[in-house]
N, CA and C atoms as an extended XYZ file, in Angstrom:
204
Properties=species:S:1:pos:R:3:atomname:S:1:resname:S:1:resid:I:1 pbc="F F F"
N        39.063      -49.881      -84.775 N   UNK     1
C        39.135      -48.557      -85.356 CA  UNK     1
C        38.685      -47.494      -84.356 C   UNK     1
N        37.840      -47.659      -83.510 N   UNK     2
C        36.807      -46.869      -82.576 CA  UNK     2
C        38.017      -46.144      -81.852 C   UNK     2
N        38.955      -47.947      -81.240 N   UNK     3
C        39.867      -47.543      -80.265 CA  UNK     3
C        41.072      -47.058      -80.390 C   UNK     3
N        41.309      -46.502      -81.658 N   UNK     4
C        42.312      -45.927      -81.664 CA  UNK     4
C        42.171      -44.368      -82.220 C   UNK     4
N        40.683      -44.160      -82.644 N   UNK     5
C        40.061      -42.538      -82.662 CA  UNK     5
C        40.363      -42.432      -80.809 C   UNK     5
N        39.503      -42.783      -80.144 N   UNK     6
C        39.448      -42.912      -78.684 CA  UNK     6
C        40.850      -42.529      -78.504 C   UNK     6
N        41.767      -43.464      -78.819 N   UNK     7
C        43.179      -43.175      -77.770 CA  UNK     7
C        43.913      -41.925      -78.701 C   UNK     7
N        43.742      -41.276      -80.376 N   UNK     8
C        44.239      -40.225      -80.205 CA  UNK     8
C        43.700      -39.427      -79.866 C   UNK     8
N        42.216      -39.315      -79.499 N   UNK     9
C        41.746      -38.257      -78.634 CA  UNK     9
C        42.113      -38.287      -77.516 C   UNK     9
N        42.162      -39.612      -76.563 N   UNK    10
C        42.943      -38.976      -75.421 CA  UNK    10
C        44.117      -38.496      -75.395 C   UNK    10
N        45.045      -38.897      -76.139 N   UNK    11
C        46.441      -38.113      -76.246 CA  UNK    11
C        46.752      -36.916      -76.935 C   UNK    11
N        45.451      -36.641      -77.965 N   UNK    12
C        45.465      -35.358      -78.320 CA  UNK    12
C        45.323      -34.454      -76.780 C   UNK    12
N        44.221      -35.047      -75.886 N   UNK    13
C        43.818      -33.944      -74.735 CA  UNK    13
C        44.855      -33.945      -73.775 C   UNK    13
N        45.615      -34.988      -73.724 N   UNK    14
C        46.896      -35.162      -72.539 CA  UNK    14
C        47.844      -34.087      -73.330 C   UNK    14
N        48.495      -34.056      -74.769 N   UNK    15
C        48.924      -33.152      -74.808 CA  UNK    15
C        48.604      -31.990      -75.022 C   UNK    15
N        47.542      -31.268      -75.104 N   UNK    16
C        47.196      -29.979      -74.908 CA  UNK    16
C        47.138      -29.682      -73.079 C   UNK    16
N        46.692      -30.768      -72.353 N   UNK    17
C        46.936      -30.767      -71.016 CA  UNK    17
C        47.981      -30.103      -70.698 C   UNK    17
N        49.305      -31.096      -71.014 N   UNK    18
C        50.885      -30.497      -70.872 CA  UNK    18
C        51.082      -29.469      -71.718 C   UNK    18
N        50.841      -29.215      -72.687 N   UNK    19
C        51.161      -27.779      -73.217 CA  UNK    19
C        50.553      -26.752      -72.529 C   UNK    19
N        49.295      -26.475      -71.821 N   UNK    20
C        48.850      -25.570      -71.220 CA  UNK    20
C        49.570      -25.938      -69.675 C   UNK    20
N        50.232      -26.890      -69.300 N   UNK    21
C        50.793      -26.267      -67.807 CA  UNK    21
C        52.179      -25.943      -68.253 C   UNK    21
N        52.466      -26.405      -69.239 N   UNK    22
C        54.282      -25.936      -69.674 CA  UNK    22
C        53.937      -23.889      -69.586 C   UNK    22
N        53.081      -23.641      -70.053 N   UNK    23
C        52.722      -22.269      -70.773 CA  UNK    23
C        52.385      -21.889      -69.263 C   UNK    23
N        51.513      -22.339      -68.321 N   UNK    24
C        51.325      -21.438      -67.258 CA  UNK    24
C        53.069      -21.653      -65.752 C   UNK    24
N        53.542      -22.447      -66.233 N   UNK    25
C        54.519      -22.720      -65.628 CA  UNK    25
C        55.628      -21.878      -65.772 C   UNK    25
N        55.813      -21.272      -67.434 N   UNK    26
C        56.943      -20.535      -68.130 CA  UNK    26
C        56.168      -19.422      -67.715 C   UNK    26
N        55.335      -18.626      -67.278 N   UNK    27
C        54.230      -17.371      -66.861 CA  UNK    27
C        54.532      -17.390      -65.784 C   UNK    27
N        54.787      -18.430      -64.359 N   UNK    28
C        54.836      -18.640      -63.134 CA  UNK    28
C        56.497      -17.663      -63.016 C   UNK    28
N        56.987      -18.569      -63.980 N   UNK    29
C        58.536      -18.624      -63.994 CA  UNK    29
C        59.287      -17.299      -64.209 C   UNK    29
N        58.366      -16.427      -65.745 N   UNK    30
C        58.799      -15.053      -65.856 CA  UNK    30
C        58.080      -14.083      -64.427 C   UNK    30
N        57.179      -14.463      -63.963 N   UNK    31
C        56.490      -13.263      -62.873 CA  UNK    31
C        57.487      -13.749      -61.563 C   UNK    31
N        58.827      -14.952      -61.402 N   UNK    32
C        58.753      -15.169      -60.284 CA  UNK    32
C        60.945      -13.984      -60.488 C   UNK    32
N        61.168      -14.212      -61.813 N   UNK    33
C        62.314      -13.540      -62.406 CA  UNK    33
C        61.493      -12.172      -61.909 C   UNK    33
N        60.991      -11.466      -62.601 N   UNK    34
C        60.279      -10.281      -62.290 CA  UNK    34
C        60.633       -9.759      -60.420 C   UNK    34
N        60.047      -10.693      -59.897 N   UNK    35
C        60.080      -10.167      -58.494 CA  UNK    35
C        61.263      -10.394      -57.848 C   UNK    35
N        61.917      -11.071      -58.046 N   UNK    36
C        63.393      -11.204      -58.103 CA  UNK    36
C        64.447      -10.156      -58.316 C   UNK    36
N        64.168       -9.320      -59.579 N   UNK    37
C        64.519       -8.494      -59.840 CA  UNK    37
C        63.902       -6.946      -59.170 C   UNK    37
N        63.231       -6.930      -58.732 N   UNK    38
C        62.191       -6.014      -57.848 CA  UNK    38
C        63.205       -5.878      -56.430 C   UNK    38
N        63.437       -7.265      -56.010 N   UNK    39
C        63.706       -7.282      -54.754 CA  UNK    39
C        65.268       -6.759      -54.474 C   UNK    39
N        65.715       -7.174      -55.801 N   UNK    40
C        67.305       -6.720      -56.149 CA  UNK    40
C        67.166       -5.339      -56.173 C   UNK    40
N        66.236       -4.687      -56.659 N   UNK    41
C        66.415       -3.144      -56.511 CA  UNK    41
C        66.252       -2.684      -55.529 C   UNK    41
N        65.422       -3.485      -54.999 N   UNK    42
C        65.153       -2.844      -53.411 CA  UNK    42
C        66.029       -3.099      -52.373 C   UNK    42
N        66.769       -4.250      -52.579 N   UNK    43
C        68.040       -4.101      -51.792 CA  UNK    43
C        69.086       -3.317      -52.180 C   UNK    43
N        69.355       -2.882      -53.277 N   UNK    44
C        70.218       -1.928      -53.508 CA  UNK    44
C        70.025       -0.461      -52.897 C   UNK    44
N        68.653       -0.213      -53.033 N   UNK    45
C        68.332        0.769      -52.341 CA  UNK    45
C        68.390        1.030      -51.065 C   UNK    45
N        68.123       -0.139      -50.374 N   UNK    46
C        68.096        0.066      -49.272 CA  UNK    46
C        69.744       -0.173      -48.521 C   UNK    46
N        70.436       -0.721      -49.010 N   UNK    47
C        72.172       -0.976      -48.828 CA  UNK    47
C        72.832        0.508      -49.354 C   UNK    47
N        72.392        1.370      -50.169 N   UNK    48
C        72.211        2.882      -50.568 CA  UNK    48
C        72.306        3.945      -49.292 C   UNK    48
N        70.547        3.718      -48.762 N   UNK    49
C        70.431        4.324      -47.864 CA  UNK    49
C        71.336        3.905      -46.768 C   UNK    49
N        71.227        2.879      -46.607 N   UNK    50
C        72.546        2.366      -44.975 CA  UNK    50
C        73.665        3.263      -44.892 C   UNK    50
N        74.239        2.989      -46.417 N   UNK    51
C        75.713        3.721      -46.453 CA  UNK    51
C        75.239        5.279      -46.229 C   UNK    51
N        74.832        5.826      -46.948 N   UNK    52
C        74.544        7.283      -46.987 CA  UNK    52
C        74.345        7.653      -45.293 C   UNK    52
N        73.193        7.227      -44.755 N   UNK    53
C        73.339        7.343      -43.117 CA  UNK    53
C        73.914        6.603      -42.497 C   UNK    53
N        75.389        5.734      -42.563 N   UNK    54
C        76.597        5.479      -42.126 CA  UNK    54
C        77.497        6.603      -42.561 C   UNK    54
N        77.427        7.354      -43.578 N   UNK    55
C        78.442        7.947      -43.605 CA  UNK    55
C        77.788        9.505      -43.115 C   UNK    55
N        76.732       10.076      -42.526 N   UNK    56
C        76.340       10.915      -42.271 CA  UNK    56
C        76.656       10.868      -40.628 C   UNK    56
N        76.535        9.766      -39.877 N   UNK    57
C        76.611        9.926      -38.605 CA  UNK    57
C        78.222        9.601      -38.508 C   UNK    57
N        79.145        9.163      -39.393 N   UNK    58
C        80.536        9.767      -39.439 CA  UNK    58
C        80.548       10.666      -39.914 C   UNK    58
N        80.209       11.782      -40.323 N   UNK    59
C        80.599       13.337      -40.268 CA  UNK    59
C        80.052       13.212      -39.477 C   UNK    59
N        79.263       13.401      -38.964 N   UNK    60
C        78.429       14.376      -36.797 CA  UNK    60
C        79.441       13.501      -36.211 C   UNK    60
N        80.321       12.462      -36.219 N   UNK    61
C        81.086       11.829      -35.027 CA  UNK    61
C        82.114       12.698      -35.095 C   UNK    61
N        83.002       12.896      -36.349 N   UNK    62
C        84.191       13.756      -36.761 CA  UNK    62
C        83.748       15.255      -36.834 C   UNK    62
N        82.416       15.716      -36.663 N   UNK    63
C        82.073       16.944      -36.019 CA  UNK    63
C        82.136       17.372      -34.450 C   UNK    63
N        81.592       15.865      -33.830 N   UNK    64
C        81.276       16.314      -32.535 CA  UNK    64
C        82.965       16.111      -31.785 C   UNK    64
N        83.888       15.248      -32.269 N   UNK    65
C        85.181       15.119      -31.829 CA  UNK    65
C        85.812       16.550      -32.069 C   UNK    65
N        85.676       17.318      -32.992 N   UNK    66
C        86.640       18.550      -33.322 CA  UNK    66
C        86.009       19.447      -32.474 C   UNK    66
N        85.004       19.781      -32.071 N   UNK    67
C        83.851       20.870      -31.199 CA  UNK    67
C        84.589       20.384      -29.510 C   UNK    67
N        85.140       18.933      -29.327 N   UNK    68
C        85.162       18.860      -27.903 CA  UNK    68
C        87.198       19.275      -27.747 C   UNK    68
């Protein structure tokens, strides 16, 4: 009788074990989506800026060609 209080207490604690790394794992998982999405904006932005000063130093090229 002892040993089977004993073994559902240990398997009560093994599964609260795995339930608390499932829970910090799904936390790992949304903060790692999060920065993911961070980084996506920031490449957009920055593929933004490229174009914008790609297309600024084509006007000064198609400026400086009509001036010569």
């Amino acid at each position: 009788m002892w040993t089977a209080i004993g073994l559902m207490v240990v398997v009560g604690i093994l599964a609260d074990m795995v339930t608390k790394n499932k829970s910090i794992e799904l936390k790992r998982l949304k903060h790692e989506i999060e920065l993911e999405k961070l980084r996506l904006q920031t490449f957009d932005k920055e593929t933004e800026k490229m174009r914008l000063e790609l297309e600024q130093s084509k006007q000064a090229l198609i400026e400086m060609k009509k001036d010569s």
